[in-house]
Coordinates of C-alpha atoms in Angstrom, one line a residue:
X14 CA 10.6 -21.5 -8.1
X15 CA 12.6 -22.9 -5.2
X16 CA 13.0 -21.1 -1.9
X17 CA 16.4 -22.8 -1.4
X18 CA 19.1 -20.2 -1.0
X19 CA 21.4 -20.2 -3.9
X20 CA 25.0 -19.1 -3.6
X21 CA 25.1 -18.0 -7.2
X22 CA 22.0 -16.0 -8.1
X23 CA 19.3 -14.1 -6.2
X24 CA 15.7 -15.1 -6.5
X25 CA 13.5 -13.4 -9.1
X26 CA 9.9 -12.3 -8.8
X27 CA 7.2 -13.1 -11.3
X28 CA 7.6 -9.5 -12.7
X29 CA 11.4 -9.8 -13.3
X30 CA 11.2 -9.7 -17.1
X31 CA 8.8 -6.8 -17.0
X32 CA 11.1 -4.7 -14.7
X33 CA 14.0 -5.3 -17.1
X34 CA 11.9 -4.3 -20.1
X35 CA 11.1 -1.1 -18.3
X36 CA 14.8 -0.4 -17.9
X37 CA 14.8 -0.8 -14.1
X38 CA 18.1 -0.7 -12.2
X39 CA 18.1 -4.0 -10.4
X40 CA 19.7 -4.7 -7.0
X41 CA 20.2 -7.7 -4.7
X42 CA 17.9 -7.1 -1.7
X43 CA 17.6 -9.8 1.0
X44 CA 18.5 -12.5 -1.6
X45 CA 16.0 -11.2 -4.2
X46 CA 16.8 -9.3 -7.5
X47 CA 14.6 -6.2 -7.1
X48 CA 14.1 -3.0 -8.9
X49 CA 15.9 -0.1 -7.2
X50 CA 14.6 2.5 -9.5
X51 CA 13.2 2.8 -13.1
X52 CA 14.1 6.5 -13.7
X53 CA 14.5 9.3 -11.2
X54 CA 14.2 8.4 -7.5
X55 CA 12.9 11.9 -6.8
X56 CA 10.2 11.6 -9.5
X57 CA 9.1 8.2 -8.2
X58 CA 9.0 9.6 -4.6
X59 CA 7.0 12.6 -5.6
X60 CA 4.6 10.6 -7.7
X61 CA 3.6 8.6 -4.6
X62 CA 3.2 11.8 -2.5
X63 CA 1.1 13.6 -5.1
X64 CA -0.3 11.0 -7.5
X65 CA 0.4 7.3 -7.4
X66 CA 3.2 4.7 -7.6
X67 CA 3.2 1.0 -8.4
X68 CA 5.6 -1.3 -6.5
X69 CA 6.5 -5.0 -6.8
X70 CA 6.8 -6.3 -3.2
X71 CA 6.9 -10.0 -4.1
X72 CA 10.0 -10.5 -2.0
X73 CA 7.9 -10.2 1.2
X74 CA 7.4 -13.5 3.1
X75 CA 3.9 -14.9 3.4
X76 CA 3.2 -17.5 6.0
X77 CA -0.2 -19.1 6.5
X78 CA -1.4 -20.3 9.9
X79 CA -4.5 -22.4 10.0
X80 CA -6.4 -24.7 12.4
X81 CA -8.6 -24.6 15.5
X82 CA -5.8 -23.1 17.6
X83 CA -4.3 -20.7 15.0
X84 CA -5.3 -17.7 17.1
X85 CA -3.9 -19.2 20.3
X86 CA -0.7 -20.1 18.6
X87 CA -0.2 -16.6 17.3
X88 CA -1.1 -15.0 20.6
X89 CA 1.6 -17.2 22.2
X90 CA 4.2 -16.7 19.4
X91 CA 3.7 -12.9 18.8
X92 CA 3.5 -9.9 21.2
X93 CA 0.2 -8.7 19.9
X94 CA -3.4 -9.6 20.6
X95 CA -4.0 -11.6 17.5
X96 CA -7.1 -13.4 18.7
X97 CA -8.8 -10.0 19.0
X98 CA -8.4 -9.2 15.3
X99 CA -11.7 -9.4 13.5
X100 CA -12.0 -11.4 10.3
X101 CA -11.0 -9.2 7.3
X102 CA -8.8 -7.0 9.5
X103 CA -5.0 -6.7 9.9
X104 CA -2.7 -5.9 12.7
X105 CA 0.9 -4.5 12.9
X106 CA 2.8 -6.6 15.4
X107 CA 6.2 -8.1 16.2
X108 CA 7.8 -11.5 16.9
X109 CA 10.4 -11.3 19.7
X110 CA 13.0 -13.6 21.2
X111 CA 12.6 -14.9 24.8
X112 CA 14.9 -12.1 25.9
X113 CA 12.6 -9.5 24.3
X114 CA 14.8 -8.7 21.3
X115 CA 12.9 -8.1 18.0
X116 CA 13.1 -10.9 15.5
X117 CA 10.9 -9.1 13.0
X118 CA 8.0 -6.7 12.6
X119 CA 5.0 -8.2 10.9
X120 CA 1.5 -7.6 9.5
X121 CA -1.0 -10.3 10.4
X122 CA -4.2 -10.6 8.3
X123 CA -7.1 -12.6 9.7
X124 CA -8.5 -14.2 6.5
X125 CA -11.1 -16.4 8.2
X126 CA -12.0 -17.6 11.7
X127 CA -9.2 -20.1 11.7
X128 CA -6.9 -18.8 9.0
X129 CA -4.3 -16.1 9.2
X130 CA -1.6 -14.7 6.9
X131 CA 1.6 -13.5 8.5
X132 CA 3.7 -11.2 6.3
X133 CA 7.3 -11.0 7.2
X134 CA 10.2 -8.9 5.9
X135 CA 12.1 -10.7 3.1
X136 CA 15.4 -11.0 5.0
X137 CA 13.6 -12.5 8.0
X138 CA 11.0 -14.7 6.4
X139 CA 12.9 -18.0 7.0
X140 CA 13.7 -16.9 10.6
X141 CA 10.0 -16.1 11.3
X142 CA 8.8 -19.3 9.6
X143 CA 11.2 -21.4 11.7
X144 CA 10.2 -19.6 14.9
X145 CA 6.5 -20.0 14.3
X146 CA 7.0 -23.7 13.4
X147 CA 8.9 -24.3 16.6
X148 CA 6.4 -22.3 18.7
X149 CA 3.5 -24.3 17.2
X150 CA 4.5 -27.4 19.2
X151 CA 1.5 -28.4 21.3
X152 CA -1.0 -26.3 19.4
X153 CA -3.7 -27.7 17.0
X154 CA -2.5 -25.4 14.2
X155 CA -0.5 -25.7 11.0
X156 CA 2.2 -23.3 9.8
X157 CA 2.7 -23.2 6.0
X158 CA 5.4 -21.5 4.0
X159 CA 3.4 -19.6 1.3
X160 CA 6.2 -17.5 -0.1
X161 CA 5.9 -19.1 -3.5
X162 CA 2.0 -18.9 -3.5
X163 CA 1.9 -15.1 -3.8
X164 CA 3.1 -12.1 -5.8
X165 CA 2.5 -8.8 -4.0
X166 CA 1.8 -5.6 -5.9
X167 CA 1.3 -2.2 -4.1
X168 CA -0.5 0.9 -5.4
X169 CA 0.3 3.8 -3.2
X170 CA -0.6 7.5 -3.3
X171 CA -3.6 9.8 -3.2
X172 CA -4.8 8.7 -6.6
X173 CA -4.7 5.0 -5.8
X174 CA -8.3 4.6 -4.7
X175 CA -9.6 6.1 -8.0
X176 CA -7.3 4.0 -10.1
X177 CA -8.2 0.7 -8.4
X178 CA -12.0 1.6 -8.5
X179 CA -11.8 1.6 -12.3
X180 CA -10.5 -2.1 -12.1
X181 CA -12.7 -3.7 -9.4
X182 CA -16.2 -3.8 -8.1
X183 CA -14.9 -4.5 -4.6
X184 CA -16.1 -2.0 -1.9
X185 CA -12.9 0.1 -1.6
X186 CA -14.8 3.0 0.1
X187 CA -15.8 0.6 2.9
X188 CA -12.3 -0.9 3.2
X189 CA -10.7 0.7 6.3
X190 CA -6.9 1.2 6.9
X191 CA -5.4 -2.1 8.0
X192 CA -8.3 -4.2 6.6
X193 CA -8.3 -6.7 3.7
X194 CA -11.0 -8.3 1.5
X195 CA -11.0 -10.8 -1.3
X196 CA -12.0 -9.4 -4.6
X197 CA -11.2 -9.3 -8.3
X198 CA -8.9 -6.6 -9.8
X199 CA -8.7 -6.5 -13.6
X200 CA -10.1 -10.0 -13.7
X201 CA -7.5 -11.3 -11.3
X202 CA -8.5 -12.9 -7.9
X203 CA -6.7 -10.9 -5.2
X204 CA -6.6 -10.2 -1.5
X205 CA -7.0 -6.4 -1.5
X206 CA -5.5 -4.9 1.7
X207 CA -5.5 -1.2 2.6
X208 CA -2.0 -1.2 3.9
X209 CA 1.4 0.3 2.9
X210 CA 4.8 1.6 3.9
X211 CA 4.8 5.0 2.3
X212 CA 2.7 7.3 4.6
X213 CA 0.1 7.6 1.9
X214 CA -3.3 6.0 1.3
X215 CA -2.9 2.9 -0.8
X216 CA -3.4 -0.8 -1.3
X217 CA -1.4 -4.0 -1.4
X218 CA -2.7 -6.7 -3.7
X219 CA -1.8 -10.4 -3.0
X220 CA -2.2 -12.5 -6.1
X221 CA -1.0 -15.7 -7.6
X222 CA 2.4 -15.2 -9.3
X223 CA 0.9 -16.3 -12.7
X224 CA -1.4 -13.3 -12.6
X225 CA 1.1 -10.7 -11.6
X226 CA 2.0 -9.4 -15.0
X227 CA -1.6 -9.1 -16.2
X228 CA -2.4 -7.1 -13.0
X229 CA 0.7 -4.9 -13.2
X230 CA -0.1 -4.0 -16.9
X231 CA -3.8 -3.3 -16.1
X232 CA -2.9 -1.0 -13.2
X233 CA -0.2 0.8 -15.3
X234 CA -2.8 1.5 -18.1
X235 CA -5.6 2.5 -15.7
X236 CA -3.2 4.7 -13.7
X237 CA -1.4 6.5 -16.6
X238 CA -4.0 9.4 -16.9
X239 CA -3.7 10.0 -13.1
X240 CA 0.1 10.1 -13.2
X241 CA 0.9 6.7 -11.8
X242 CA 4.5 5.4 -12.5
X243 CA 6.4 2.3 -11.5
X244 CA 8.5 2.8 -8.3
X245 CA 11.5 1.0 -6.9
X246 CA 12.9 0.2 -3.5
X247 CA 15.0 3.4 -3.3
X248 CA 11.9 5.7 -3.1
X249 CA 10.2 3.2 -0.9
X250 CA 13.0 3.8 1.6
X251 CA 12.7 7.6 1.4
X252 CA 8.9 7.5 1.6
X253 CA 8.9 5.3 4.8
X254 CA 11.7 7.4 6.3
X255 CA 9.7 10.6 5.9
X256 CA 6.7 8.8 7.4
X257 CA 8.8 7.7 10.4
X258 CA 8.3 4.0 9.8
X259 CA 10.9 1.6 11.1
X260 CA 13.0 -0.7 8.9
X261 CA 14.2 -4.0 10.2
X262 CA 18.0 -4.1 10.5
X263 CA 18.0 -0.3 11.0
X264 CA 15.5 0.9 13.7
X265 CA 14.6 -2.7 14.7
X266 CA 17.1 -5.4 15.7
X267 CA 17.5 -8.4 18.0
X268 CA 19.4 -6.2 20.4
X269 CA 16.4 -3.9 20.8
X270 CA 13.0 -4.5 22.4
X271 CA 9.8 -2.9 21.1
X272 CA 10.0 -0.5 24.0
X273 CA 13.5 0.6 23.0
X274 CA 12.1 1.4 19.6
X275 CA 9.3 3.5 21.0
X276 CA 6.8 0.9 19.8
X277 CA 5.9 -0.6 23.2
X278 CA 2.2 -0.1 22.2
X279 CA 2.4 -3.3 20.1
X280 CA 3.1 -5.4 23.2
X281 CA -0.3 -6.5 24.7
X282 CA 0.3 -7.8 28.2
X283 CA -3.5 -7.9 28.8
X284 CA -4.1 -10.8 26.5
X285 CA -4.8 -14.3 27.8
X286 CA -1.9 -16.7 28.5
X287 CA 1.8 -16.5 28.3
X288 CA 3.7 -15.4 25.2
X289 CA 7.3 -15.6 24.1
X290 CA 9.3 -12.8 25.7
X291 CA 6.5 -11.7 28.2
X292 CA 8.8 -11.6 31.3
X293 CA 11.7 -9.8 29.5
X294 CA 9.3 -7.3 27.9
X295 CA 7.7 -6.5 31.2
X296 CA 11.2 -5.6 32.5
X297 CA 11.9 -3.6 29.4
X298 CA 8.7 -1.6 29.8
X299 CA 9.7 -0.8 33.4
X300 CA 13.2 0.3 32.3
X301 CA 11.8 2.4 29.4
X302 CA 9.4 4.2 31.8
X303 CA 11.9 4.9 34.6
X304 CA 15.2 5.5 32.8
X305 CA 15.1 5.1 29.0
X306 CA 18.7 4.5 27.7
X307 CA 18.1 6.1 24.2
X308 CA 15.1 7.3 22.3
X309 CA 14.3 7.1 18.6
X310 CA 14.1 10.7 17.2
X311 CA 14.0 12.5 13.9
X312 CA 16.9 14.7 12.8
X313 CA 16.7 17.4 10.1
X314 CA 19.9 18.8 8.6
X315 CA 20.7 22.5 8.6
X316 CA 23.2 21.9 5.8
X317 CA 23.3 19.7 2.7
X318 CA 25.4 16.7 3.8
X319 CA 23.5 13.4 4.0
X320 CA 23.7 11.3 7.2
X321 CA 23.9 7.5 6.8
X322 CA 23.2 4.6 9.1
X323 CA 26.0 4.0 11.6
X324 CA 27.1 7.6 11.8
X325 CA 27.5 9.0 15.3
X326 CA 25.2 11.7 16.8
X327 CA 27.2 14.2 18.9
X328 CA 26.7 17.0 21.4
X329 CA 29.4 19.0 23.2
X330 CA 32.0 16.8 21.6
X331 CA 30.5 13.6 23.1
X332 CA 28.8 10.7 21.2
X333 CA 25.2 10.7 22.3
X334 CA 23.6 8.4 19.7
X335 CA 23.7 6.7 16.4
X336 CA 21.9 7.3 13.0
X337 CA 19.9 4.3 12.0
X338 CA 18.6 5.6 8.6
X339 CA 19.4 8.7 6.6
X340 CA 18.6 10.1 3.2
X341 CA 17.8 13.3 1.3
X342 CA 14.1 14.1 1.9
X343 CA 12.4 15.1 -1.4
X344 CA 9.4 16.4 0.5
X345 CA 11.3 18.5 3.0
X346 CA 14.1 19.5 0.6
X347 CA 16.7 18.7 3.3
X348 CA 18.6 15.6 4.5
X349 CA 16.8 13.8 7.3
X350 CA 17.7 10.9 9.6
X351 CA 16.2 8.6 12.3
X352 CA 18.6 8.0 15.2
X353 CA 18.7 6.6 18.7
X354 CA 19.9 9.4 21.0
X355 CA 20.4 9.7 24.8
X356 CA 17.2 10.6 26.5
X357 CA 18.8 13.9 27.7
X358 CA 19.1 15.1 24.1
X359 CA 15.9 13.5 22.7
X360 CA 13.4 16.3 23.2
X361 CA 12.3 18.1 20.0
X362 CA 14.2 21.4 19.7
X363 CA 17.2 20.3 21.8
X364 CA 20.1 22.6 20.8
X365 CA 23.7 21.7 20.0
X366 CA 23.1 18.3 18.3
X367 CA 25.1 17.2 15.3
X368 CA 26.0 14.3 13.2
X369 CA 29.6 13.3 12.7
X370 CA 30.0 13.1 8.9
X371 CA 33.5 12.2 8.0
X372 CA 35.0 14.2 11.0
X373 CA 32.8 17.3 10.6
X374 CA 30.0 17.8 13.1
X375 CA 27.1 18.9 11.0
X376 CA 24.3 20.7 12.9
X377 CA 20.9 18.9 13.1
X378 CA 17.5 19.8 14.5
X379 CA 15.9 17.2 16.8
X380 CA 12.2 16.7 15.8
X381 CA 9.4 14.3 16.8
X382 CA 8.6 11.6 14.3
X383 CA 7.1 11.4 11.7
X384 CA 8.7 14.0 9.5
X385 CA 5.7 13.9 7.2
X386 CA 2.0 13.2 7.8
X387 CA -0.5 13.1 4.9
X388 CA -3.5 15.4 4.9
X389 CA -6.6 13.2 5.5

């Protein structure tokens, strides 16, 4: 399957025919035809919170970096301390422009001493690939586009460890959060990673596309008694929103630095050598500490009307911020939003804050993120 952008049709994952056979509502997402939902979004969301859900995430962009200076290249190209990641572990990080603006947020897996897998968001995969390739100049390291080499299937929810244990002899109990190990699941060779974007325990399985359907069917059968159901992108969005996890293009953009997004912790100034954006990010850190322009907060509706990205946050008749993501929260039973608001109105419990929904100022409670945290 070609990665060349087509003006006519979106790309299809290895599970495309299976999604259609399950009656999925499909949608174009970042140039891919992806399942939005199979049945009820609320049922899919609640399955992940209470039992388990199965996701096709094959639209994510995998980029492999190898060679003697792979770690040095990634330490230069990204804001995190990638050389400090142990083999078999993963790290959440970002790639920034020279001016500190966020190009994408990433997960980087160290697969071997001199081999890393960088996982980019679908809509940014080419941008990240191009930036890494450009930044690799002068390093003894190779950057490889592996988007066609992997399908990605996620099992998320409290029942997911039990379901996968019935299909693999890999040591899942010993697999920590943000770690990955090679193993065999239902006879399929996979990289098994304990990562996810739902706020629940779960796993992401990187496999060859030719094995994706076999693995999906095996997980579906093994998970049926535990209540596992297939889940689409719609509930993935409400799950990550409740968990306070940022989405590129909403909470993260090139006009924001990691410090603006409240994620300055991912920038590691103490690592050796220069890295792209270091000077600009040092300035951004100072600004954020002395006089933050706006802060990312949670908003919970007092009424029923749902806020959407781009809507104004208001107080005393003045615009004090903007909604970046909003949706009904199945877990809270109320509409919720993430928004950047002026620091003066960002403290949890700040009174008099509303969202301008088609001219009406709907009252909202300001809360700290996340909205939802799973019980360990």
